[in-house]
Tab-separated table of C-alpha atoms in Angstrom:
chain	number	residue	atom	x	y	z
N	1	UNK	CA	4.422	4.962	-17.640
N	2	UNK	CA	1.483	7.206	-18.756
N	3	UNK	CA	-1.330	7.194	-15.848
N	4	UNK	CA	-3.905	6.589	-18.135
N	5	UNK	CA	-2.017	3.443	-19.966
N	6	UNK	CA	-1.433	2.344	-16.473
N	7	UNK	CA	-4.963	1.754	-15.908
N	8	UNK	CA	-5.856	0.351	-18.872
N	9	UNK	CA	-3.280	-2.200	-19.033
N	10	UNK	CA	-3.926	-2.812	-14.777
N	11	UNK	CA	-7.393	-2.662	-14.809
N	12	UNK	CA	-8.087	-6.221	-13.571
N	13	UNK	CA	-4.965	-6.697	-11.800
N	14	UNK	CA	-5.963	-3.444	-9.956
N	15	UNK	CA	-9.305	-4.528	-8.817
N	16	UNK	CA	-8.130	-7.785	-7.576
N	17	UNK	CA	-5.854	-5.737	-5.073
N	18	UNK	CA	-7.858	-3.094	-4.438
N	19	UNK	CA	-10.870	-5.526	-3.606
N	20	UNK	CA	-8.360	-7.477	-1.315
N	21	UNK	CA	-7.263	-4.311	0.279
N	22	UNK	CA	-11.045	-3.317	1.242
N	23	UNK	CA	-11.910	-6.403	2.588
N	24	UNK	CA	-8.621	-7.048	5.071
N	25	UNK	CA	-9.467	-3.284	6.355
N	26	UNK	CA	-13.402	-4.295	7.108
N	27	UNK	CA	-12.002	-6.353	9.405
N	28	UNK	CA	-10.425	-4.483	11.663
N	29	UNK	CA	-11.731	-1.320	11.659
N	30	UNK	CA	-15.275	0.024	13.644
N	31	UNK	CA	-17.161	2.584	11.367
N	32	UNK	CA	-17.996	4.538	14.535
N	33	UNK	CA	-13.993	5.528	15.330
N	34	UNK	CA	-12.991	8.474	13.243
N	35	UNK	CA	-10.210	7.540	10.847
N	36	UNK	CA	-7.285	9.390	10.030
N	37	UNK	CA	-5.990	7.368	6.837
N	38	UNK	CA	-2.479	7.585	4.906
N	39	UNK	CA	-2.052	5.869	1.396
N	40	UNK	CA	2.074	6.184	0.831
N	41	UNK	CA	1.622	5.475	-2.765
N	42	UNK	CA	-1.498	6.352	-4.423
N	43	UNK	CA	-1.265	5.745	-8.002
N	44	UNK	CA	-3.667	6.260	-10.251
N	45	UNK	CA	-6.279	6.403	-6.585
N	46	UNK	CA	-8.491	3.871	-7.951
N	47	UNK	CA	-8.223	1.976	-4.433
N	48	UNK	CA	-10.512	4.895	-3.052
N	49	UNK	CA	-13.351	4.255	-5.353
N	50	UNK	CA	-13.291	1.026	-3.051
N	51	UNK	CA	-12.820	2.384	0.405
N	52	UNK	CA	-15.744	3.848	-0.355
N	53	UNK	CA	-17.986	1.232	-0.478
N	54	UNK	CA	-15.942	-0.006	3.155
N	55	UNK	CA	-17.442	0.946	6.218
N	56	UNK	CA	-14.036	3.482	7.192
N	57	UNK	CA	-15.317	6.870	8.620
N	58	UNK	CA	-12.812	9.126	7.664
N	59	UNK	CA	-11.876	11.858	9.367
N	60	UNK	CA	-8.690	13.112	7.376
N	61	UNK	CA	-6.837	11.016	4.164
N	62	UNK	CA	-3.939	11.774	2.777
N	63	UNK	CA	-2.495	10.239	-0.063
N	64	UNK	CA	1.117	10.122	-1.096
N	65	UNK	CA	3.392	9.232	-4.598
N	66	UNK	CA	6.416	9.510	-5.430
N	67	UNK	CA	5.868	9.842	-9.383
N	68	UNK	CA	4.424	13.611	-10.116
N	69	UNK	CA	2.106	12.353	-12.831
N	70	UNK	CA	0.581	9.486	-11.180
N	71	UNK	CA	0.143	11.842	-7.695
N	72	UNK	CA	-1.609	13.758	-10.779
N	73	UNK	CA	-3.949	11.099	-11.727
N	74	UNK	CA	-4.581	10.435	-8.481
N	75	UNK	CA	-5.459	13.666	-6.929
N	76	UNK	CA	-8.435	14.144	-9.870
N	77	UNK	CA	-9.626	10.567	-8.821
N	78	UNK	CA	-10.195	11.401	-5.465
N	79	UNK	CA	-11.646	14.771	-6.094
N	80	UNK	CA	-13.760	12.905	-8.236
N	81	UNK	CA	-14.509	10.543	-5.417
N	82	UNK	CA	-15.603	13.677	-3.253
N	83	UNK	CA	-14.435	12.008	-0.071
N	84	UNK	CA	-15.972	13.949	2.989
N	85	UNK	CA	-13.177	14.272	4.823
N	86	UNK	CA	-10.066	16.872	4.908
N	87	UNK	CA	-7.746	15.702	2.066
N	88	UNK	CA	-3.678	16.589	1.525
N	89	UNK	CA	-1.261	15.442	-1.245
N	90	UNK	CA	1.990	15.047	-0.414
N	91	UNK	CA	4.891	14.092	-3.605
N	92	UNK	CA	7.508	12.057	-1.441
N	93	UNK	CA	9.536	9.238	-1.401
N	94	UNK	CA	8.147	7.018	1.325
N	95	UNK	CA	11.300	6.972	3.187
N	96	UNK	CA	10.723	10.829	3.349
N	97	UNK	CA	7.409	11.021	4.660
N	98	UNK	CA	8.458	11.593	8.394
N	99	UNK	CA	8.713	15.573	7.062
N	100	UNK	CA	4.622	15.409	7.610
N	101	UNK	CA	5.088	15.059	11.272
N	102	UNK	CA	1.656	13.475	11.856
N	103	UNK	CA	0.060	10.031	13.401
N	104	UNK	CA	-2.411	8.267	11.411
N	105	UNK	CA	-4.658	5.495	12.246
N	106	UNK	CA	-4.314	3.692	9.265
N	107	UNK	CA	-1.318	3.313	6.874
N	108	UNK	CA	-1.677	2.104	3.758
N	109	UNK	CA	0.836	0.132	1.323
N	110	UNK	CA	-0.726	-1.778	-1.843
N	111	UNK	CA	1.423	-2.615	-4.670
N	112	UNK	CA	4.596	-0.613	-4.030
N	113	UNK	CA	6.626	-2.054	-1.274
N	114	UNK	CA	9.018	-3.788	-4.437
N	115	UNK	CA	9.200	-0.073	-5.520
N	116	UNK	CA	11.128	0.734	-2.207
N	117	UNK	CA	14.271	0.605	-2.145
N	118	UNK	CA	15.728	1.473	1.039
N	119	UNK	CA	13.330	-0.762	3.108
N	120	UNK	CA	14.813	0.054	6.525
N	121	UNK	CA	14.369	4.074	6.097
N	122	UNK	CA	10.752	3.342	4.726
N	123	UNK	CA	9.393	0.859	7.770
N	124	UNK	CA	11.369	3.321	10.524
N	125	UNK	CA	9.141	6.246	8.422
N	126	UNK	CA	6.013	4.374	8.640
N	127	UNK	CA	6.639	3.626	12.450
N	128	UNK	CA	6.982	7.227	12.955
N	129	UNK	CA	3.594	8.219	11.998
N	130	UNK	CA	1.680	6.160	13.735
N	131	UNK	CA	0.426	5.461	17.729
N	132	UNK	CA	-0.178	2.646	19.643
N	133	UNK	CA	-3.360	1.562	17.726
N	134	UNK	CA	-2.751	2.473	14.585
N	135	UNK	CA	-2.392	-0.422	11.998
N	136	UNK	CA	-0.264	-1.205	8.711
N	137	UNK	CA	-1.574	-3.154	5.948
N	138	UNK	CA	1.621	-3.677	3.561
N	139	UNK	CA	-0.166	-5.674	0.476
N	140	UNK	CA	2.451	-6.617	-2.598
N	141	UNK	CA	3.686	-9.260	-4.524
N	142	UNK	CA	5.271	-12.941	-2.673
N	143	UNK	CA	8.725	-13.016	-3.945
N	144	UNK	CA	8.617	-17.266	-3.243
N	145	UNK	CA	8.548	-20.110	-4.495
N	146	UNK	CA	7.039	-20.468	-8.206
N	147	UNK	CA	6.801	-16.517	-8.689
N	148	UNK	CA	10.511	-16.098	-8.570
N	149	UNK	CA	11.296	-16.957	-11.956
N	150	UNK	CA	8.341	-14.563	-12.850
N	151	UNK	CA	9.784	-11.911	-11.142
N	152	UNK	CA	13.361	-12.901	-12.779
N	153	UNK	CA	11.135	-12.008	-15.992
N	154	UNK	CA	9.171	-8.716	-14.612
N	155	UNK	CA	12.748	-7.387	-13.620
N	156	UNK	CA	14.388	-8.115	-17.187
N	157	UNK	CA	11.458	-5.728	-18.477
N	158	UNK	CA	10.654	-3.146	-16.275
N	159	UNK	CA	12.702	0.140	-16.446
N	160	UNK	CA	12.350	0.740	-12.611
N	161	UNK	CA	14.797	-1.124	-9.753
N	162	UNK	CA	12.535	-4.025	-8.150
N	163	UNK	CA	13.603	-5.319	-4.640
N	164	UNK	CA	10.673	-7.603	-4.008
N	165	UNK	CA	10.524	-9.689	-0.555
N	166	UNK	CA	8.778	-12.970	0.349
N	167	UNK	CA	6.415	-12.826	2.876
N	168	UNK	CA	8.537	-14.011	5.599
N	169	UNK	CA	11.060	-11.599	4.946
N	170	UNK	CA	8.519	-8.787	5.316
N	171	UNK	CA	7.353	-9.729	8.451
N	172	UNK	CA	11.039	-10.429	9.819
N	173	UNK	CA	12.285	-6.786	8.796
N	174	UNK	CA	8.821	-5.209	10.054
N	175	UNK	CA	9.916	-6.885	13.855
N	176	UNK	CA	13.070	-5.544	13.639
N	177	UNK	CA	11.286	-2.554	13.512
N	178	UNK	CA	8.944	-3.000	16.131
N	179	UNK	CA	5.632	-3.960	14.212
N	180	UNK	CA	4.031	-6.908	15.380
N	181	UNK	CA	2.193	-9.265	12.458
N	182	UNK	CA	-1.537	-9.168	13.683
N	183	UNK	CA	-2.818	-10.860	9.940
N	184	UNK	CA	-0.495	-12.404	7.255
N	185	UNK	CA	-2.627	-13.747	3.953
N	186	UNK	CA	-0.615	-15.267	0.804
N	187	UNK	CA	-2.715	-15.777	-2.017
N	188	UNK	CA	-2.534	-15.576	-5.679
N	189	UNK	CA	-3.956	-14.418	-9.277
N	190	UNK	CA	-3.239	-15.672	-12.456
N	191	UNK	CA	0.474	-15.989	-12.423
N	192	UNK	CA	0.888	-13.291	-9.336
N	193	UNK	CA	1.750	-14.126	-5.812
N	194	UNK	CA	0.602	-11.922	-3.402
N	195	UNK	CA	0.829	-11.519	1.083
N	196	UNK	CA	-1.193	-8.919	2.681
N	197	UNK	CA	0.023	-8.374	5.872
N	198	UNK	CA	-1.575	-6.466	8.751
N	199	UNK	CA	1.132	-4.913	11.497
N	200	UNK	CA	0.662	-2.766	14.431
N	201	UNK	CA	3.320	-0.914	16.348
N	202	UNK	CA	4.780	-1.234	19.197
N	203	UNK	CA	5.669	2.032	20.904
N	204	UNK	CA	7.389	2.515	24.350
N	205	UNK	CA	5.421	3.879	27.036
């Protein structure tokens, strides 16, 4: 889909997230620490326009997408943004990210994990860039319950491969791979089910 049509039609749904996003992260992170922060799938970057009104000091970002034109999009939107921290771009598939060979404090996923299809790959990618502290905030939609049939409907529309997960599920596969759940939030808009769950590693000594 066209970035710019993307917005438009997403506007609302887009600052319901973001918003949600912000406020989870406010509550676990000190603005004193210096923040090294990784978005796996940027988008159109409209979720920086509210980290910046969060009290995250960062120290580096970098902000990742697998589609070229909405990495595009999103590159002008943070450069827009000015952030006042070191910035990279990367154009991966999240699965593929382990090539950056870097830890991160915070790892973000909003509104993509449906998008990924090998799962597995992606959380064992994830794990690998980040330490003992560092947290994961996975936010997407709730594949339970009454949103089934609506995701029945999303997937009889949308040109892209869906795999969305219940809540549950997520936080089953992310022990498997060593994250432990420290917050798990279902909520809802309109006829979208959401979870926002917030995992931390667990690395061997």
């Amino acid at each position: 889909m066209d970035s710019s049509k993307y917005e438009e039609r997403w506007e609302r749904y887009l600052a319901k997230t973001h918003e949600n996003v912000r406020q989870t992260l406010e509550k676990y992170i000190e603005s004193k620490n210096q923040i090294k922060l990784l978005d796996v799938s940027t988008g159109s970057g409209k979720l920086h326009e509210y980290l910046a009104k969060s009290n995250l000091n960062l120290s580096e970002a970098a902000f990742n997408d697998p589609d070229k034109e909405m990495l595009s999009k999103g590159r002008k939107q943070v450069i827009r943004d000015a952030l006042d921290c070191e910035t990279t771009f990367y154009h991966e598939d999240v699965a593929d990210l382990h090539k950056i060979q870097q830890e991160f404090d915070i790892i973000i996923s909003q509104n993509a994990y449906h998008l990924y299809l090998d799962k597995q790959a992606s959380f064992e990618t994830m794990k690998a860039l980040t330490h003992n502290k560092s947290l994961l905030l996975v936010m997407d939609w709730n594949n339970k319950g009454w949103f089934k049939p609506v995701y029945q409907a999303i997937k009889l529309f949308d040109t892209k491969p869906l795999s969305a997960e219940s809540h549950s599920q997520v936080k089953t596969r992310a022990s498997h791979n060593q994250f432990r759940p420290i917050s798990c939030k279902t909520w809802r808009w309109k006829w979208w089910k959401f979870f926002t769950i917030v995992l931390t590693p667990n690395h061997p000594d």
